[in-house]
């Protein structure tokens, strides 16, 4: 658990989120941020919801407590070569099981893994 999560708490819990925003606002951490534009996130009932989560490209269960994308953290930790190998294995898994598990959604996930490999190899998003 990161020191940020220890300090702020689980932001997926609405009560903790509201307390964290109030504390950050009190400490001046949100001076240039319009808190009134924050909205709650309903993650039920839709495959793509207001928070931008999608079961193929951005699954909610990969967001973690801080919202850090699991794939970005994984590439940072493993390095590009190992990350690309992991994505290749994941693509293989989704192609292998698509008929027996999630159908077209698994094919889309395989394509997403391949797109992640291409982005990592080409260095897209590196600043």
PDB file of C-alpha atoms in Angstrom:
ATOM      1  CA  UNK A   1       0.000   0.000   0.000  1.00  0.00           C
ATOM      2  CA  UNK A   2       1.420   3.364  -0.984  1.00  0.00           C
ATOM      3  CA  UNK A   3       1.975   6.119   1.546  1.00  0.00           C
ATOM      4  CA  UNK A   4      -0.627   8.155  -0.347  1.00  0.00           C
ATOM      5  CA  UNK A   5      -3.294   5.487   0.209  1.00  0.00           C
ATOM      6  CA  UNK A   6      -2.261   5.180   3.861  1.00  0.00           C
ATOM      7  CA  UNK A   7      -2.631   8.956   4.268  1.00  0.00           C
ATOM      8  CA  UNK A   8      -5.803   9.462   2.225  1.00  0.00           C
ATOM      9  CA  UNK A   9      -7.614   6.148   2.529  1.00  0.00           C
ATOM     10  CA  UNK A  10      -9.508   4.078   0.012  1.00  0.00           C
ATOM     11  CA  UNK A  11     -10.946   6.579  -2.466  1.00  0.00           C
ATOM     12  CA  UNK A  12     -13.362   3.996  -3.854  1.00  0.00           C
ATOM     13  CA  UNK A  13     -15.332   4.463  -0.634  1.00  0.00           C
ATOM     14  CA  UNK A  14     -17.496   7.616  -1.088  1.00  0.00           C
ATOM     15  CA  UNK A  15     -17.117   8.630   2.566  1.00  0.00           C
ATOM     16  CA  UNK A  16     -13.315   8.417   2.413  1.00  0.00           C
ATOM     17  CA  UNK A  17     -13.345  10.248  -0.917  1.00  0.00           C
ATOM     18  CA  UNK A  18     -15.373  13.142   0.486  1.00  0.00           C
ATOM     19  CA  UNK A  19     -13.099  13.352   3.571  1.00  0.00           C
ATOM     20  CA  UNK A  20      -9.971  13.292   1.373  1.00  0.00           C
ATOM     21  CA  UNK A  21     -11.327  16.102  -0.832  1.00  0.00           C
ATOM     22  CA  UNK A  22     -12.294  18.187   2.207  1.00  0.00           C
ATOM     23  CA  UNK A  23      -8.847  17.658   3.778  1.00  0.00           C
ATOM     24  CA  UNK A  24      -7.015  18.479   0.545  1.00  0.00           C
ATOM     25  CA  UNK A  25      -9.149  21.595   0.094  1.00  0.00           C
ATOM     26  CA  UNK A  26      -8.458  22.684   3.694  1.00  0.00           C
ATOM     27  CA  UNK A  27      -4.710  22.249   3.153  1.00  0.00           C
ATOM     28  CA  UNK A  28      -4.768  24.317  -0.033  1.00  0.00           C
ATOM     29  CA  UNK A  29      -3.922  21.317  -2.216  1.00  0.00           C
ATOM     30  CA  UNK A  30      -6.945  22.007  -4.420  1.00  0.00           C
ATOM     31  CA  UNK A  31      -6.522  25.769  -4.810  1.00  0.00           C
ATOM     32  CA  UNK A  32      -6.508  25.499  -8.613  1.00  0.00           C
ATOM     33  CA  UNK A  33      -9.110  22.739  -8.806  1.00  0.00           C
ATOM     34  CA  UNK A  34     -12.870  23.264  -9.041  1.00  0.00           C
ATOM     35  CA  UNK A  35     -14.180  20.831  -6.416  1.00  0.00           C
ATOM     36  CA  UNK A  36     -17.796  21.597  -7.383  1.00  0.00           C
ATOM     37  CA  UNK A  37     -17.277  19.750 -10.682  1.00  0.00           C
ATOM     38  CA  UNK A  38     -16.524  16.437  -8.951  1.00  0.00           C
ATOM     39  CA  UNK A  39     -19.242  13.877  -9.552  1.00  0.00           C
ATOM     40  CA  UNK A  40     -19.909  10.481  -8.107  1.00  0.00           C
ATOM     41  CA  UNK A  41     -19.208   7.461 -10.240  1.00  0.00           C
ATOM     42  CA  UNK A  42     -21.874   4.811 -10.691  1.00  0.00           C
ATOM     43  CA  UNK A  43     -20.158   1.649 -11.894  1.00  0.00           C
ATOM     44  CA  UNK A  44     -23.276  -0.484 -12.205  1.00  0.00           C
ATOM     45  CA  UNK A  45     -25.445  -1.218 -15.205  1.00  0.00           C
ATOM     46  CA  UNK A  46     -23.228  -0.021 -18.051  1.00  0.00           C
ATOM     47  CA  UNK A  47     -20.224  -1.484 -19.809  1.00  0.00           C
ATOM     48  CA  UNK A  48     -18.851   2.038 -20.231  1.00  0.00           C
ATOM     49  CA  UNK A  49     -19.690   4.298 -17.311  1.00  0.00           C
ATOM     50  CA  UNK A  50     -19.191   7.987 -16.491  1.00  0.00           C
ATOM     51  CA  UNK A  51     -15.746   7.343 -14.956  1.00  0.00           C
ATOM     52  CA  UNK A  52     -14.389   6.006 -18.228  1.00  0.00           C
ATOM     53  CA  UNK A  53     -14.079   2.363 -17.226  1.00  0.00           C
ATOM     54  CA  UNK A  54     -14.567  -0.230 -19.937  1.00  0.00           C
ATOM     55  CA  UNK A  55     -14.318  -4.032 -19.551  1.00  0.00           C
ATOM     56  CA  UNK A  56     -11.927  -4.260 -22.515  1.00  0.00           C
ATOM     57  CA  UNK A  57      -9.676  -1.202 -22.444  1.00  0.00           C
ATOM     58  CA  UNK A  58      -9.921   0.018 -18.840  1.00  0.00           C
ATOM     59  CA  UNK A  59     -11.445  -2.543 -16.459  1.00  0.00           C
ATOM     60  CA  UNK A  60     -12.478  -1.138 -13.096  1.00  0.00           C
ATOM     61  CA  UNK A  61     -10.807  -4.017 -11.234  1.00  0.00           C
ATOM     62  CA  UNK A  62      -7.423  -2.873 -12.652  1.00  0.00           C
ATOM     63  CA  UNK A  63      -7.723   0.690 -11.330  1.00  0.00           C
ATOM     64  CA  UNK A  64      -6.483  -0.034  -7.815  1.00  0.00           C
ATOM     65  CA  UNK A  65      -7.226   2.118  -4.794  1.00  0.00           C
ATOM     66  CA  UNK A  66      -5.533   5.183  -6.236  1.00  0.00           C
ATOM     67  CA  UNK A  67      -6.745   4.854  -9.822  1.00  0.00           C
ATOM     68  CA  UNK A  68      -3.238   4.109 -11.116  1.00  0.00           C
ATOM     69  CA  UNK A  69      -3.620   1.969 -14.224  1.00  0.00           C
ATOM     70  CA  UNK A  70      -2.350  -1.566 -13.608  1.00  0.00           C
ATOM     71  CA  UNK A  71      -0.810  -1.835 -17.099  1.00  0.00           C
ATOM     72  CA  UNK A  72       1.168   1.389 -16.675  1.00  0.00           C
ATOM     73  CA  UNK A  73       2.436   0.274 -13.270  1.00  0.00           C
ATOM     74  CA  UNK A  74       3.311  -3.145 -14.657  1.00  0.00           C
ATOM     75  CA  UNK A  75       5.312  -1.738 -17.570  1.00  0.00           C
ATOM     76  CA  UNK A  76       7.110   0.619 -15.208  1.00  0.00           C
ATOM     77  CA  UNK A  77       7.972  -2.241 -12.856  1.00  0.00           C
ATOM     78  CA  UNK A  78       8.856  -4.904 -15.451  1.00  0.00           C
ATOM     79  CA  UNK A  79      10.412  -2.800 -18.184  1.00  0.00           C
ATOM     80  CA  UNK A  80       9.213  -2.753 -21.775  1.00  0.00           C
ATOM     81  CA  UNK A  81      10.584  -6.124 -22.910  1.00  0.00           C
ATOM     82  CA  UNK A  82       8.996  -8.138 -20.093  1.00  0.00           C
ATOM     83  CA  UNK A  83       5.764  -6.103 -20.339  1.00  0.00           C
ATOM     84  CA  UNK A  84       5.508  -6.866 -24.065  1.00  0.00           C
ATOM     85  CA  UNK A  85       6.059 -10.583 -23.339  1.00  0.00           C
ATOM     86  CA  UNK A  86       3.323 -10.462 -20.694  1.00  0.00           C
ATOM     87  CA  UNK A  87       0.911  -8.770 -23.119  1.00  0.00           C
ATOM     88  CA  UNK A  88       1.742 -11.411 -25.751  1.00  0.00           C
ATOM     89  CA  UNK A  89       0.880 -14.172 -23.269  1.00  0.00           C
ATOM     90  CA  UNK A  90      -2.366 -12.412 -22.339  1.00  0.00           C
ATOM     91  CA  UNK A  91      -3.344 -12.026 -26.024  1.00  0.00           C
ATOM     92  CA  UNK A  92      -2.695 -15.739 -26.521  1.00  0.00           C
ATOM     93  CA  UNK A  93      -4.876 -16.569 -23.501  1.00  0.00           C
ATOM     94  CA  UNK A  94      -7.792 -14.460 -24.770  1.00  0.00           C
ATOM     95  CA  UNK A  95      -7.570 -15.960 -28.274  1.00  0.00           C
ATOM     96  CA  UNK A  96      -7.362 -19.470 -26.808  1.00  0.00           C
ATOM     97  CA  UNK A  97     -10.494 -19.177 -24.681  1.00  0.00           C
ATOM     98  CA  UNK A  98     -12.747 -16.769 -26.611  1.00  0.00           C
ATOM     99  CA  UNK A  99     -15.267 -19.378 -27.780  1.00  0.00           C
ATOM    100  CA  UNK A 100     -15.685 -20.906 -24.310  1.00  0.00           C
ATOM    101  CA  UNK A 101     -15.654 -17.874 -22.042  1.00  0.00           C
ATOM    102  CA  UNK A 102     -16.470 -14.307 -23.106  1.00  0.00           C
ATOM    103  CA  UNK A 103     -16.862 -14.562 -26.882  1.00  0.00           C
ATOM    104  CA  UNK A 104     -16.214 -11.376 -28.857  1.00  0.00           C
ATOM    105  CA  UNK A 105     -15.208  -9.492 -25.674  1.00  0.00           C
ATOM    106  CA  UNK A 106     -12.182 -11.804 -25.315  1.00  0.00           C
ATOM    107  CA  UNK A 107     -11.199 -11.138 -28.939  1.00  0.00           C
ATOM    108  CA  UNK A 108     -11.390  -7.417 -28.203  1.00  0.00           C
ATOM    109  CA  UNK A 109      -9.219  -7.959 -25.121  1.00  0.00           C
ATOM    110  CA  UNK A 110      -6.677  -9.843 -27.258  1.00  0.00           C
ATOM    111  CA  UNK A 111      -6.644  -6.922 -29.693  1.00  0.00           C
ATOM    112  CA  UNK A 112      -6.166  -4.514 -26.762  1.00  0.00           C
ATOM    113  CA  UNK A 113      -3.176  -6.574 -25.575  1.00  0.00           C
ATOM    114  CA  UNK A 114      -1.661  -6.418 -29.051  1.00  0.00           C
ATOM    115  CA  UNK A 115      -2.295  -2.642 -29.178  1.00  0.00           C
ATOM    116  CA  UNK A 116      -0.564  -2.345 -25.783  1.00  0.00           C
ATOM    117  CA  UNK A 117       2.416  -4.242 -27.176  1.00  0.00           C
ATOM    118  CA  UNK A 118       2.621  -1.910 -30.186  1.00  0.00           C
ATOM    119  CA  UNK A 119       2.360   1.209 -27.997  1.00  0.00           C
ATOM    120  CA  UNK A 120       5.083  -0.092 -25.679  1.00  0.00           C
ATOM    121  CA  UNK A 121       7.416  -1.018 -28.534  1.00  0.00           C
ATOM    122  CA  UNK A 122       6.850   2.270 -30.383  1.00  0.00           C
ATOM    123  CA  UNK A 123       7.118   4.245 -27.138  1.00  0.00           C
ATOM    124  CA  UNK A 124       3.780   6.048 -27.490  1.00  0.00           C
ATOM    125  CA  UNK A 125       2.999   8.200 -24.499  1.00  0.00           C
ATOM    126  CA  UNK A 126       6.639   8.628 -23.451  1.00  0.00           C
ATOM    127  CA  UNK A 127       7.399  12.242 -22.740  1.00  0.00           C
TER     128      UNK A 127
END
